[in-house]
Structure formats: C-alpha cells, structure tokens
Coordinates of C-alpha atoms in Angstrom, one line a residue:
Chain G
M80 CA 22.9 32.4 6.1
L81 CA 22.6 28.6 7.3
N82 CA 23.5 27.9 10.6
I83 CA 25.1 25.0 9.2
L84 CA 28.0 27.1 7.9
A85 CA 28.2 29.4 10.7
Q86 CA 29.0 26.2 12.6
P87 CA 32.9 26.6 12.4
P88 CA 34.9 23.2 10.4
T89 CA 35.7 20.3 12.3
D90 CA 37.2 17.0 11.2
A91 CA 34.6 14.8 10.3
I92 CA 31.4 14.9 9.4
P93 CA 28.7 14.4 12.7
T94 CA 26.4 10.9 10.9
P95 CA 24.1 10.4 13.4
D96 CA 23.9 7.1 15.8
V97 CA 22.5 3.7 14.4
A98 CA 21.0 1.3 16.2
W99 CA 21.0 -1.7 14.1
S100 CA 19.5 -4.2 16.8
G101 CA 15.8 -1.7 15.3
L102 CA 17.1 -2.5 12.0
M103 CA 17.9 -5.7 11.3
P104 CA 14.5 -6.7 10.2
L105 CA 14.3 -4.3 7.7
L106 CA 18.0 -4.6 6.6
I107 CA 17.5 -8.8 6.1
L108 CA 14.5 -7.9 3.8
S109 CA 15.6 -5.0 1.8
G110 CA 20.1 -6.6 2.0
G111 CA 18.2 -10.3 1.2
A112 CA 16.6 -8.3 -2.3
V113 CA 19.7 -7.2 -3.1
L114 CA 21.6 -9.8 -2.1
L115 CA 19.4 -12.8 -4.4
L116 CA 19.5 -9.7 -7.4
T117 CA 23.6 -10.0 -7.7
I118 CA 23.6 -13.7 -7.7
V119 CA 20.4 -14.5 -10.1
S120 CA 23.5 -11.9 -12.0
L121 CA 26.0 -14.0 -11.7
A122 CA 25.2 -17.5 -11.5
K123 CA 22.8 -17.3 -14.1
D124 CA 23.0 -20.4 -15.4
F125 CA 23.5 -22.5 -12.3
I126 CA 21.0 -21.9 -9.9
P127 CA 18.0 -23.8 -10.3
R128 CA 14.4 -23.1 -10.6
W129 CA 13.4 -24.0 -6.6
F130 CA 16.2 -21.4 -5.7
T131 CA 14.4 -18.5 -5.9
P132 CA 10.9 -18.9 -4.4
I133 CA 12.5 -21.0 -1.7
Y134 CA 15.6 -18.1 -1.1
T135 CA 12.7 -15.6 -0.7
V136 CA 10.2 -17.6 1.4
L137 CA 13.2 -18.2 3.7
I138 CA 14.0 -14.3 3.4
G139 CA 10.9 -13.7 4.6
I140 CA 10.2 -16.0 7.5
A141 CA 13.6 -14.2 9.1
T142 CA 12.6 -11.3 8.5
G143 CA 9.4 -11.5 10.9
V144 CA 11.8 -14.0 12.9
A145 CA 13.9 -11.0 13.7
A146 CA 11.0 -8.7 14.2
I147 CA 10.1 -11.0 17.6
P148 CA 12.9 -9.9 19.7
L149 CA 12.7 -6.9 18.3
W150 CA 8.5 -6.5 19.3
L151 CA 9.4 -8.0 22.8
R152 CA 11.0 -5.3 23.2
V153 CA 9.4 -2.1 22.2
T154 CA 6.5 -4.0 23.5
D155 CA 7.6 -4.2 27.2
T156 CA 7.8 -1.1 30.0
P157 CA 11.5 -0.1 31.2
S158 CA 12.3 -1.2 34.0
A159 CA 15.7 -0.5 36.2
A160 CA 16.9 -4.3 34.4
D161 CA 16.5 -3.6 30.3
P162 CA 16.1 0.8 30.8
N163 CA 16.7 0.0 26.5
N164 CA 12.4 -1.2 27.0
G165 CA 10.1 -0.2 24.6
P166 CA 10.0 2.3 21.4
F167 CA 12.7 4.1 20.8
A168 CA 14.2 5.9 17.7
T169 CA 17.0 6.4 15.5
L170 CA 18.8 8.1 12.2
D171 CA 18.4 10.9 13.8
S172 CA 15.1 10.6 15.1
S173 CA 13.9 10.1 11.8
F174 CA 13.0 6.0 11.7
G175 CA 10.8 5.1 14.6
V176 CA 10.7 1.7 16.3
D177 CA 7.7 1.0 18.1
G178 CA 5.3 -2.2 18.7
F179 CA 3.3 -0.5 15.5
S180 CA 6.1 -0.4 13.2
V181 CA 7.0 -4.1 14.6
F182 CA 3.8 -5.1 14.0
F183 CA 4.0 -3.5 10.4
T184 CA 7.1 -5.5 9.8
M185 CA 5.2 -8.5 10.8
L186 CA 2.2 -8.7 8.7
F187 CA 4.4 -7.5 6.1
A188 CA 7.2 -10.7 6.6
A189 CA 4.0 -13.2 6.6
V190 CA 2.3 -11.2 3.2
V191 CA 6.2 -12.0 1.1
V192 CA 6.1 -15.4 2.1
L193 CA 2.9 -16.3 0.8
V194 CA 2.8 -14.6 -2.5
A195 CA 6.4 -15.2 -3.3
L196 CA 4.4 -18.6 -2.7
L197 CA 2.6 -18.2 -4.6
A198 CA 4.2 -16.9 -7.5
N199 CA 6.3 -19.2 -7.7
D200 CA 3.7 -21.6 -9.6
Y201 CA 2.7 -18.4 -11.2
L202 CA 6.0 -18.0 -12.6
R203 CA 6.2 -20.9 -14.0
R204 CA 2.4 -21.2 -15.0
E205 CA 3.2 -18.3 -17.7
D206 CA 6.4 -19.0 -18.4
I207 CA 7.5 -15.4 -16.9
D208 CA 11.6 -16.0 -16.6
G209 CA 14.0 -14.8 -13.5
P210 CA 13.7 -13.5 -10.0
E211 CA 12.4 -10.3 -11.0
F212 CA 9.6 -10.7 -9.3
Y213 CA 10.5 -12.0 -5.8
V214 CA 13.5 -9.1 -5.1
L215 CA 10.9 -6.5 -6.7
M216 CA 8.1 -7.9 -4.3
M217 CA 11.1 -7.6 -1.3
L218 CA 12.0 -4.3 -1.6
S219 CA 8.1 -3.2 -2.0
A220 CA 7.5 -4.8 1.1
S221 CA 10.6 -3.5 2.6
G222 CA 9.8 0.4 1.4
G223 CA 6.7 -0.5 3.4
I224 CA 8.3 -1.1 6.7
V225 CA 9.7 2.2 5.6
M226 CA 6.8 3.5 5.2
A227 CA 5.1 1.6 9.2
S228 CA 7.8 2.7 10.9
A229 CA 8.9 6.4 9.6
N230 CA 9.2 9.3 11.4
D231 CA 9.8 11.7 9.4
L232 CA 8.1 13.0 6.0
I233 CA 10.6 12.3 3.5
V234 CA 11.1 8.7 5.2
M235 CA 7.9 8.6 5.2
F236 CA 7.7 9.6 1.6
L237 CA 10.7 7.6 0.0
G238 CA 9.4 5.4 1.8
L239 CA 6.6 5.4 -0.1
E240 CA 8.0 5.9 -3.5
I241 CA 10.1 2.4 -2.6
L242 CA 6.6 0.6 -2.5
S243 CA 5.4 2.7 -5.0
I244 CA 7.5 2.4 -7.7
A245 CA 8.6 -1.2 -7.8
V246 CA 4.4 -2.6 -7.8
Y247 CA 4.3 -1.1 -11.4
V248 CA 7.0 -3.1 -12.5
M249 CA 4.9 -5.8 -11.3
A250 CA 2.3 -5.1 -12.1
A251 CA 3.1 -4.1 -15.8
M252 CA 5.2 -7.6 -15.7
H253 CA 3.4 -10.1 -18.0
S254 CA 5.2 -8.7 -21.5
R255 CA 2.7 -10.2 -23.3
R256 CA -0.4 -10.2 -21.8
I257 CA -1.0 -6.1 -23.4
E258 CA -4.1 -5.8 -20.2
S259 CA -1.2 -6.2 -18.1
Q260 CA 1.4 -3.5 -19.6
E261 CA -2.0 -0.9 -19.2
A262 CA -2.3 -1.5 -16.2
G263 CA 0.7 -1.5 -15.0
M264 CA 0.4 2.3 -17.7
K265 CA -2.6 3.6 -16.0
Y266 CA -0.8 2.1 -12.2
F267 CA 2.4 4.5 -12.6
V268 CA 0.3 7.6 -14.2
L269 CA -1.8 7.8 -11.0
G270 CA 0.6 6.1 -8.3
A271 CA 3.5 9.4 -10.1
L272 CA 0.4 11.8 -10.1
S273 CA -0.8 10.7 -6.4
S274 CA 3.2 10.7 -5.0
A275 CA 4.2 14.5 -6.5
V276 CA 0.6 15.4 -4.6
F277 CA 1.2 13.5 -1.6
L278 CA 5.2 15.9 -2.0
Y279 CA 3.1 18.4 -2.5
G280 CA 1.3 18.5 1.7
I281 CA 5.1 17.8 3.1
A282 CA 6.2 20.4 1.3
L283 CA 3.5 22.3 3.0
T284 CA 3.3 21.1 5.9
Y285 CA 6.8 22.2 6.2
G286 CA 6.2 25.2 4.9
A287 CA 3.8 25.5 8.6
T288 CA 5.7 23.9 10.7
G289 CA 8.7 24.6 10.7
S290 CA 10.4 21.0 10.5
T291 CA 9.5 17.9 8.2
N292 CA 9.8 15.1 12.0
L293 CA 6.0 13.9 13.5
V294 CA 8.0 14.6 16.6
E295 CA 8.2 17.3 16.2
I296 CA 5.4 18.5 14.0
R297 CA 3.5 17.4 16.7
E298 CA 5.4 19.6 19.2
F299 CA 5.1 22.4 17.4
L300 CA 1.7 21.7 16.7
S301 CA 0.0 21.1 20.6
N302 CA 2.8 23.8 21.6
V303 CA 1.6 26.9 19.1
I304 CA -1.3 28.3 18.5
L305 CA -1.1 28.9 14.7
L306 CA -3.4 32.0 13.8
N307 CA -3.4 31.1 10.4
D308 CA -4.0 27.5 9.2
A309 CA -4.6 27.6 6.0
L310 CA -1.2 26.4 4.9
L311 CA -0.9 23.3 7.5
L312 CA -4.8 22.8 6.7
A313 CA -3.5 22.5 2.4
G314 CA -1.4 20.6 3.9
F315 CA -3.5 18.3 5.5
A316 CA -5.7 17.8 2.6
L317 CA -3.2 16.7 0.2
L318 CA -0.9 14.5 2.0
L319 CA -5.0 12.5 2.7
V320 CA -5.2 13.2 -1.2
G321 CA -1.8 11.4 -1.6
F322 CA -3.0 8.4 1.0
G323 CA -6.4 8.4 -0.1
F324 CA -5.3 7.1 -3.7
K325 CA -2.9 4.2 -1.6
V326 CA -5.8 2.8 -0.3
A327 CA -7.9 2.8 -2.9
A328 CA -10.8 5.2 -1.1
V329 CA -13.5 6.9 -3.2
P330 CA -12.9 9.5 -5.0
F331 CA -9.5 8.7 -5.7
H332 CA -10.6 4.8 -6.7
S333 CA -11.1 5.1 -10.1
W334 CA -7.3 3.0 -11.1
T335 CA -7.8 0.1 -9.1
P336 CA -11.2 -2.2 -11.2
D337 CA -8.4 -1.6 -13.9
V338 CA -5.3 -2.2 -12.4
Y339 CA -6.6 -5.8 -10.4
Q340 CA -8.8 -6.3 -13.8
G341 CA -5.1 -6.2 -15.7
A342 CA -2.6 -6.9 -13.3
P343 CA -0.4 -10.6 -12.4
T344 CA -3.4 -11.6 -10.4
P345 CA -0.5 -12.8 -7.6
V346 CA 0.3 -8.4 -7.8
V347 CA -3.0 -7.9 -7.5
G348 CA -2.6 -10.3 -4.4
F349 CA 0.1 -8.5 -3.1
M350 CA -1.2 -4.9 -4.0
A351 CA -4.8 -5.5 -2.4
S352 CA -2.8 -6.4 1.2
A353 CA 1.2 -5.2 1.4
V354 CA 0.6 -1.9 0.1
K355 CA -3.0 -1.2 1.5
A356 CA -1.8 -1.9 4.7
A357 CA 1.8 -0.1 3.9
A358 CA -0.8 3.5 3.0
F359 CA -3.0 2.9 5.8
A360 CA 0.1 2.4 8.5
G361 CA 1.2 6.0 6.7
M362 CA -2.2 7.9 7.5
L363 CA -2.4 6.4 10.6
R364 CA 1.1 7.7 11.5
V365 CA 1.1 11.0 10.3
F366 CA -2.5 11.7 11.0
W367 CA -3.6 10.0 14.1
L368 CA -0.5 10.2 15.7
T369 CA 1.0 13.5 14.3
F370 CA -1.9 15.6 13.7
G371 CA -3.9 14.6 16.6
S372 CA -4.0 17.7 17.9
Y373 CA -5.8 18.8 15.4
R374 CA -8.3 16.0 14.9
T375 CA -11.3 18.4 14.8
D376 CA -9.9 19.3 10.6
W377 CA -9.5 16.5 9.5
Q378 CA -11.6 14.5 11.2
P379 CA -14.8 15.4 9.3
V380 CA -12.6 14.8 6.1
I381 CA -12.0 11.3 6.3
Y382 CA -15.5 10.7 8.1
G383 CA -16.7 11.9 4.8
L384 CA -14.2 9.6 2.4
A385 CA -15.6 7.1 4.3
I386 CA -19.0 7.2 3.7
A387 CA -18.3 7.8 -0.1
T388 CA -16.0 3.9 -0.2
L389 CA -18.2 2.4 2.0
L390 CA -21.4 3.2 -0.7
V391 CA -19.1 3.4 -3.6
G392 CA -17.2 0.4 -3.1
S393 CA -20.6 -1.7 -2.3
F394 CA -23.0 -1.5 -4.6
V395 CA -20.5 -0.4 -7.5
A396 CA -19.3 -4.0 -6.8
I397 CA -23.2 -5.4 -8.2
V398 CA -23.4 -4.9 -11.5
Q399 CA -19.2 -6.3 -12.2
T400 CA -19.7 -9.9 -14.0
D401 CA -16.1 -10.0 -13.6
V402 CA -14.2 -11.7 -10.4
K403 CA -11.3 -9.8 -10.2
R404 CA -13.2 -6.1 -10.6
M405 CA -15.3 -8.1 -7.6
L406 CA -12.7 -7.7 -5.7
A407 CA -11.2 -4.6 -6.7
Y408 CA -14.7 -3.3 -5.3
S409 CA -14.6 -4.9 -2.9
S410 CA -11.2 -3.8 -1.7
I411 CA -12.6 -0.6 -1.5
S412 CA -14.7 -1.4 -0.1
H413 CA -12.5 -3.2 2.4
A414 CA -10.7 0.6 2.3
G415 CA -14.1 2.3 3.9
Y416 CA -14.1 0.2 6.5
L417 CA -10.3 0.8 7.2
L418 CA -11.5 4.7 7.7
V419 CA -14.2 4.1 9.2
G420 CA -11.5 3.0 12.2
V421 CA -8.9 5.4 11.4
Q422 CA -11.8 8.2 11.1
A423 CA -12.9 7.4 14.9
A424 CA -8.9 8.6 16.0
T425 CA -9.5 6.3 19.6
N426 CA -6.0 4.4 20.8
E427 CA -8.8 1.3 20.4
G428 CA -9.5 1.9 16.6
T429 CA -6.2 2.0 15.9
A430 CA -6.0 -1.1 17.3
T431 CA -9.5 -2.1 15.2
V432 CA -7.6 -1.4 11.8
L433 CA -4.1 -2.8 12.6
F434 CA -6.7 -6.5 13.4
Y435 CA -8.6 -5.7 10.4
L436 CA -5.6 -5.4 8.5
A437 CA -4.3 -8.2 9.1
A438 CA -7.5 -10.1 8.4
Y439 CA -8.3 -8.6 5.5
A440 CA -4.7 -9.7 4.4
F441 CA -4.8 -13.5 4.8
M442 CA -8.4 -13.0 3.3
V443 CA -8.1 -11.3 -0.1
I444 CA -4.0 -13.3 -0.5
G445 CA -6.0 -16.4 -0.1
S446 CA -9.0 -15.2 -2.0
F447 CA -6.7 -14.3 -5.1
T448 CA -4.3 -17.6 -5.0
V449 CA -8.6 -19.5 -6.0
I450 CA -8.7 -17.1 -8.3
T451 CA -4.7 -17.2 -9.9
L452 CA -5.6 -21.1 -10.1
A453 CA -9.0 -20.8 -11.2
T454 CA -8.9 -18.7 -14.1
G455 CA -5.8 -20.4 -15.4
P456 CA -2.9 -19.7 -18.4
G457 CA -2.8 -16.2 -18.7
D458 CA -5.8 -15.3 -16.8
A459 CA -7.6 -15.2 -19.2
K460 CA -11.0 -16.2 -17.8
T461 CA -12.1 -14.2 -15.1
S462 CA -14.9 -13.8 -16.2
L463 CA -18.2 -14.6 -13.4
T464 CA -20.0 -17.4 -16.2
D465 CA -15.9 -19.3 -16.2
I466 CA -15.6 -19.8 -13.4
A467 CA -18.7 -20.7 -12.7
G468 CA -18.9 -24.3 -11.0
L469 CA -15.4 -23.6 -9.8
A470 CA -17.4 -25.7 -6.9
R471 CA -18.0 -29.5 -8.4
T472 CA -15.1 -29.3 -10.7
R473 CA -12.3 -27.7 -8.3
P474 CA -14.3 -28.3 -4.7
V475 CA -10.8 -27.8 -2.6
L476 CA -10.9 -24.8 -4.3
G477 CA -14.2 -24.3 -4.6
I478 CA -14.5 -24.4 -0.3
A479 CA -12.2 -21.9 0.0
L480 CA -12.6 -19.4 -1.6
T481 CA -16.0 -20.0 0.0
V482 CA -14.3 -19.6 3.8
F483 CA -12.8 -15.9 2.5
L484 CA -15.1 -15.3 0.8
L485 CA -18.0 -15.2 3.9
G486 CA -14.5 -14.3 5.5
Q487 CA -14.9 -10.9 3.8
A488 CA -18.5 -10.7 4.4
G489 CA -18.1 -10.6 7.3
V490 CA -19.8 -13.9 8.3
P491 CA -19.6 -15.1 11.7
F492 CA -17.2 -17.3 12.8
T493 CA -14.9 -16.2 10.7
S494 CA -11.9 -13.3 11.4
G495 CA -13.6 -10.6 9.0
F496 CA -16.7 -10.4 11.2
F497 CA -14.4 -9.1 14.4
A498 CA -12.0 -7.2 12.0
K499 CA -15.6 -5.0 11.3
F500 CA -17.4 -5.8 14.3
Y501 CA -14.1 -4.1 15.9
V502 CA -14.5 -1.0 13.0
I503 CA -17.6 -1.1 13.7
S504 CA -17.8 -0.3 18.1
A505 CA -15.2 2.1 18.0
A506 CA -17.3 3.6 15.4
A507 CA -20.2 3.6 18.3
D508 CA -17.1 4.6 20.6
A509 CA -15.8 7.2 19.3
N510 CA -20.0 8.8 19.5
S511 CA -20.0 8.7 15.2
Y512 CA -22.9 6.6 15.1
G513 CA -24.2 7.9 12.1
L514 CA -20.9 6.6 10.2
A515 CA -21.4 3.0 12.4
I516 CA -24.6 3.1 10.9
V517 CA -23.9 3.8 7.5
A518 CA -20.9 1.0 7.6
M519 CA -23.4 -1.9 9.0
L520 CA -25.4 -1.3 6.0
A521 CA -22.8 -1.4 2.9
A522 CA -22.0 -4.7 4.4
V523 CA -25.7 -5.5 4.0
V524 CA -24.7 -4.7 0.2
A525 CA -21.2 -6.1 0.5
A526 CA -23.0 -9.4 1.7
F527 CA -24.8 -9.5 -1.5
L528 CA -22.0 -9.6 -4.0
Y529 CA -20.7 -12.5 -2.2
L530 CA -23.3 -14.4 -1.6
R531 CA -23.9 -13.8 -6.1
I532 CA -20.2 -15.1 -6.0
M533 CA -20.7 -18.3 -4.2
M534 CA -23.7 -19.3 -5.8
A535 CA -21.9 -18.5 -8.9
I536 CA -19.3 -21.4 -8.3
W537 CA -21.6 -23.7 -6.0
L538 CA -24.5 -23.4 -8.2
D539 CA -24.2 -22.9 -11.7
G540 CA -22.6 -24.4 -14.5
D541 CA -24.1 -27.1 -15.5
E542 CA -22.7 -27.1 -18.3
V543 CA -20.0 -29.5 -16.5
A544 CA -22.4 -32.2 -14.7
D545 CA -21.6 -34.3 -16.5
P546 CA -19.4 -37.4 -14.4
T547 CA -17.3 -38.8 -16.8
E548 CA -16.4 -34.7 -18.0
L549 CA -16.8 -34.1 -14.4
A550 CA -14.4 -36.7 -12.4
A551 CA -11.8 -35.9 -15.0
A552 CA -11.8 -31.8 -14.4
K553 CA -11.1 -33.4 -11.0
A554 CA -8.5 -35.6 -11.7
G555 CA -6.8 -33.8 -14.0
I556 CA -5.4 -30.0 -12.4
P557 CA -4.1 -30.6 -8.7
V558 CA -2.9 -28.0 -7.2
P559 CA 0.7 -27.2 -7.2
W560 CA 2.4 -27.3 -3.3
G561 CA 3.0 -23.8 -2.9
A562 CA -0.1 -22.8 -3.4
A563 CA -1.6 -25.9 -1.4
V564 CA 0.6 -24.4 1.7
V565 CA -0.5 -20.9 1.0
L566 CA -4.9 -21.8 1.5
V567 CA -4.3 -23.8 4.5
V568 CA -2.3 -20.6 5.7
T569 CA -5.2 -18.2 5.0
V570 CA -7.6 -20.0 5.7
G571 CA -6.9 -21.6 8.5
F572 CA -6.3 -18.1 9.9
T573 CA -9.2 -16.4 9.3
L574 CA -11.3 -19.4 11.5
V575 CA -8.5 -19.8 13.8
F576 CA -9.4 -15.6 14.4
G577 CA -12.8 -16.2 14.0
L578 CA -13.5 -18.6 16.6
W579 CA -10.9 -17.0 19.0
P580 CA -9.9 -13.3 18.1
E581 CA -8.2 -12.8 21.4
P582 CA -4.4 -12.5 20.8
M583 CA -4.6 -11.0 17.9
I584 CA -6.2 -7.7 18.9
E585 CA -5.0 -8.4 22.5
M586 CA -1.5 -7.6 20.0
A587 CA -3.1 -5.4 17.8
R588 CA -3.6 -3.4 21.6
D589 CA -0.3 -4.1 22.3
A590 CA 0.6 -2.4 19.0
V591 CA -1.2 1.2 18.9
P592 CA 2.2 2.7 18.4
A593 CA 3.6 5.8 20.7
L594 CA 6.0 8.6 18.9
A595 CA 9.8 7.4 20.1
I596 CA 12.0 11.0 20.6
G597 CA 15.2 10.0 20.4
Chain R
M119 CA 15.3 43.9 -6.4
I120 CA 14.3 43.0 -9.8
L121 CA 12.2 46.9 -11.7
G122 CA 11.6 48.0 -8.5
L123 CA 10.1 44.7 -7.1
T124 CA 11.1 43.0 -4.1
I125 CA 10.7 38.9 -4.3
T126 CA 9.8 37.9 -1.0
T127 CA 9.0 33.8 -0.6
S128 CA 5.4 34.0 -1.5
Y129 CA 6.2 34.6 -5.1
Y130 CA 8.1 31.6 -4.6
L131 CA 5.7 30.1 -4.0
A132 CA 3.2 30.8 -6.3
L133 CA 5.4 31.0 -9.1
S134 CA 5.5 26.4 -7.6
A135 CA 1.9 27.0 -7.0
M136 CA 1.6 27.3 -11.0
L137 CA 4.0 24.9 -12.2
F138 CA 2.0 22.7 -10.1
V139 CA -1.4 22.7 -11.6
L140 CA -0.4 23.4 -14.8
G141 CA 2.0 20.2 -14.2
A142 CA -1.5 18.1 -13.6
F143 CA -3.8 19.7 -15.5
G144 CA -1.1 18.2 -17.9
V145 CA -1.8 14.6 -16.6
M146 CA -5.0 14.9 -17.4
V147 CA -5.7 16.5 -20.8
R148 CA -2.2 14.8 -22.1
R149 CA -2.7 12.0 -24.3
N150 CA 1.3 11.0 -25.2
P151 CA 2.5 9.3 -21.9
L152 CA 5.8 11.2 -22.8
V153 CA 4.6 14.6 -22.0
M154 CA 2.8 11.9 -19.1
F155 CA 5.5 12.0 -17.4
M156 CA 6.7 15.4 -18.6
C157 CA 4.6 16.7 -16.7
V158 CA 5.4 14.4 -13.7
E159 CA 8.1 15.5 -13.5
L160 CA 7.5 19.2 -13.6
M161 CA 4.8 18.6 -10.7
L162 CA 8.1 17.0 -9.4
N163 CA 10.0 20.4 -9.5
A164 CA 7.3 22.5 -8.5
V165 CA 7.2 20.9 -5.3
N166 CA 10.9 21.2 -5.0
I167 CA 11.3 25.1 -5.4
S168 CA 8.1 25.0 -2.4
F169 CA 11.4 22.7 -0.7
V170 CA 13.8 25.3 -1.1
A171 CA 12.0 28.4 -0.8
F172 CA 10.7 27.8 2.8
G173 CA 14.3 26.1 4.1
D174 CA 14.9 30.1 2.8
S175 CA 12.7 31.5 4.8
M176 CA 12.8 29.5 8.0
D177 CA 17.1 29.4 7.4
D178 CA 16.4 25.8 7.7
I179 CA 19.2 23.7 5.7
R180 CA 15.9 20.3 5.8
G181 CA 14.5 22.1 3.1
Q182 CA 16.8 22.3 0.5
V183 CA 18.5 18.6 2.1
S184 CA 14.4 17.4 0.9
V185 CA 15.7 18.6 -2.7
F186 CA 18.5 15.7 -3.8
F187 CA 15.3 12.9 -1.3
V188 CA 12.9 13.9 -4.2
L189 CA 15.7 14.6 -6.8
V190 CA 16.5 10.6 -7.0
V191 CA 13.6 9.8 -6.8
A192 CA 12.0 11.6 -9.9
A193 CA 15.0 9.5 -11.7
A194 CA 13.5 6.2 -10.8
E195 CA 10.5 6.7 -11.4
V196 CA 11.2 8.4 -14.6
V197 CA 12.9 4.7 -15.0
I198 CA 10.3 3.1 -14.2
G199 CA 8.3 5.2 -16.7
L200 CA 9.8 5.2 -19.3
A201 CA 11.3 0.9 -20.0
I202 CA 7.2 0.2 -19.3
V203 CA 6.2 2.8 -22.6
V204 CA 8.7 1.2 -24.8
A205 CA 7.5 -2.1 -23.7
I206 CA 4.3 -1.1 -24.9
M207 CA 5.7 1.1 -27.9
R208 CA 7.0 -2.4 -29.0
R209 CA 3.8 -4.2 -29.6
R210 CA 1.9 -0.8 -30.5
P211 CA 3.9 2.2 -32.3
K212 CA 2.8 5.5 -31.9
I213 CA 0.4 5.2 -28.9
T214 CA -1.6 7.0 -26.9
A215 CA -3.1 7.2 -24.1
D216 CA -6.3 7.3 -25.7
D217 CA -5.5 3.4 -27.3
I218 CA -4.5 1.7 -24.1
S219 CA -7.8 1.8 -23.1
V220 CA -8.3 -2.6 -23.2
L221 CA -9.2 -2.4 -19.4
R222 CA -13.1 -0.5 -18.8
G223 CA -14.6 -0.3 -16.0

C-alpha cells in the first residue's frame, strides 16, 4: 500500500546527508545548554555562582561567532573557486541555511548574551537558585533558530514548541510569586491552544499540497492550479492564527498584557525580543516565501490584522497604569508595524521587517533592563507612580529609559525611527497607502504613551525631592555590572543605528531569504 | 464496509474536525486546569487523525511519520503543564482557572 513497503530490503537504513558546518551555531547553543545542565547536576556543590552566567554569555558569543563564516558563505554567490557558496539545505532538505536563518541566528545569540547578563543580577536579587533559567533560555533560543531555518512545516512546528515550552517554564519560574505562576499558566494554556491550531493548519496544508516540505509546497502551488482550494485556504488561516498568537497580533493578543505583567521581567525581555522575532521569522518563511504565489489570498487578511493590531496596541496602551502592561501594549503595536512590513510581500518589505526586529530586540531588552532595576525586589513596584521621579533618583536609568522610549516612539536619531520609516515606505512602495497612513497615525498615538512614561520619570515624584534623601537614593543603589553592560550595548545600538542605519539595513537586505533546494 | 457504508477519507477528516472543535471548545469553557490540558491533548490527537487520513489517501508515509513528532511534543507539553499546575496547587489547593486572576486587563 505504501511506497516504502514496496522497496526491496537493504542492509542499512538510508540516512540523509548532514552538512554539519551549517548546523554549527545551533549545535553549539543547544549542546551548550545540555552540557551546562549536566555539569551543574553532577557537580552542584563545586560550581561557583558566577560560572553559569559567564558560561551562558560565552556560549552565546560562540554561537554568534560560528554564524559569521556561515553568513559570509551563504550571502556570497557561487563561483568557480567556491562552488559551495550561496544558500543550501541539509537534513533531507528540511533545514535551510540561508542569509535569513543566519541573520536570526546572530540575533538570537545577541539576545541570549544580553538577557543572561541581565538575569544574573535579577536571579541573585530574587534568590532563585540554579542554572535552569540559563539552560531554558539557551534551549528556547535554539528553538528559535530551528524556526528561522525550518524548510519543512513539521520542523517548524518542532522549533515553535522547543521555543515555547521553555518560555512557559521561564514565565512561571518565580515560584514564590503567584503572579508569575499565573502568567506561566495563562501563557501555557493559550500557547498550547495556538500550537494545536498551528498544527491543524500544517495538517490541512499537507492534505491540500501533498507535502510538508516548504520547497515542494512552493513548487506545487506555483505549478498546479487547484480547482478547489478551500482546504488550502483553511490551512493558511489556521497557520496565520498560530503565528498571530505568538507575535501577539490583535485579536490574538489577550494573553500579552497579563503574561508581561506577571512573568519575571528579564523573561519578558526575552519574550518580547526572541519569541516575537522567531514567530515573525516563521511567518515570513511560510507565508511570503512558500505561499508567495497565493499572496492575493493572504495579503488582505494580514492587512486587516495589521490595522487592528496597530490601533488596539496604540489606543489601549494609553489607559494603562502599570509600566509592564504599557510596554506589553507597546509590544502589540510594534507587532502591528512588523505586520505592515510582512503585508508588503516584497523583498524590501521582508528586509525592513528584519531591520525592525533587530532594532526592536535591542530597545526592548534595554527597556526591560531598566524596569527590572527600577521595580525593585519581587517586581513589586511596577505602577507608573512607583517609578515616578526615576530620572532624579537614578539618573542613569532615567536617561537610558528615555533613549529606549524615544526609540520605540520612532523619534529621529534612534534606530526605531528608521525601523518605522522603512516598514512604512515598504508598505507605500507596495501600494498599501491606507495601511501606511494608519501606521503613521498609530505612531502619533503611541508617542503619547511613551511621553506619559517619560513625563512620569522626569517631572513627577516630588515627594523624593528632599536633597538628602535624593543623595542617599543616588548613592544607595548602584547599577549592577551585568545590567550596566546591557544598558551600554543597547543604548549604543539604538543610537549608532539611529545615526548610521546603512550597515544594518544592507545586512537585512542580504539576508532576504531564498529557499534552498538540497 | 460497515452496515453498507463505505468509510472514505472524508469521514476521518470530519471526525478529526469534530474532535478538534470539541477540544478547542473545552479549553475555552472548562475551568479545571487538568481538564483544559486534556482538551489540548484532544486537539493534538484530532490533528493526528487528519495526518494519518491524508497520508493514507495520498499513499504518503510522511503523514504517519508526523504523528510521532506530534506525540513527542504533546508529551513534553503535558509534562510542563502538569508541573506548573502542581506548583500552583501546592500553594493553593482546589484551584480553578477563575481563581487564578490576580492579573487583569
């Protein structure tokens, strides 16, 4: 009945070729995580406390460094001297190594390094023991790499689950805070629901096209005219719902504010940067690259999602009083801008999404670093009145937060300005003028939100204006070294690429994907 | 042939769709966290039926192979979900999803 049963028996089970060089960054990151877990389980009493964060930072750096030769190889064109240059696929064509996947590998490596530095101080302050946080974060990031590289829908599902399952645990990590466990629980239930919907989308797409491999699906869709494409369109819709949950697009955003408020703040930084980036990587790979010939069917849906996400994210944020919830809605509105770039469905649109994700990852990790430090033990003081006067009591944090908020608002001379400018111009180039106008209006509304936080930290909080108290506050709470490094890097990134965005956008253009056939 | 009825692929797909919707409905209306997990399992296994039915109708082994991946993922998901529930229940026995509502938007 099945083809495989009809073949004559052979001595060895055929195994696909593995291009180990293409998998190297992924192997370093995931292998490093497993190794750390093993070392610490075996020799817990002999491991000093500084070992795990330093180890995680080194693994993150090694992952990024291992990606550099790969980047040079896949973005080059094949020549007589180097016929192996250019994108390629491995593992029976289920894992693509192209500029796109290597770009995201480097981004995840950077996120792992930054969040590890931040988490070190946080975990000490909250007295949470053990290496689990670092192990889970590295595993989660390797799931993100799998998602960005997946050339097969089942592999993408596995990547999505590796990414998400680790983050569920990280959200519930703070076992003494009921808010953290509630956040973990909510994220888990809704995440599992969305994964199941995503999987059903894979099943229907498989049923309609006869394959789960993205290259084969693309070939099939561009060569065959389906008389009845209802099954395929249902598959599109369910896949889009699955991605919509992960990127927090309206109307699938309801978990975002609760989870962002309840989860430990460094975890929120990781969620907002890495999880969103991985979900958009998957979305671009599946929709733009694979379902490109059906773009007239899915573009209008993403158009609608983008408008709803922009408006809800910007307007609902205004009435919030909790800083973490405000940033949650801000992250929803950023998802709207990213959808604007996805909707364009052009090379340029995709490149702008990559630029936006990189710029946003650094800004949001920086913002949550400041929030981690400013809200104090137990993440207790997160309301707007609690951080009032931050710029006067802790000027370093106040200035850094101002830079990140200006960046997220899209003020010129920050990387956020170019991020917004590029996606909106990509939408206009793709003749989506209405969407471009809505995006610009939403930017104005969202600016009000960021101004409100800035007003609170610079102008409010007169009760601490007493000079002696102010001096004590300034002297009493130093910025820990790990967080200081994160702040320097993220502020630097936001300002440098705000003044000089060319290298980054050129890199994003080089990364625009090509589905490798191997 | 059962009772003069030929069972075709579309019957399996309809069964799968019904189980999936039932599971999704269960996640949304049931308040007991354990029952919610069971409903998620129901959804994943409903999808497995679709995979097998499509694979069989197209004479393609990949539909059945996919089921193994889904089973592994479902197992991992339940492990994590139960761990989170146990962590919460240790502090507050007899909890339902309505009680876990410190966070509100």
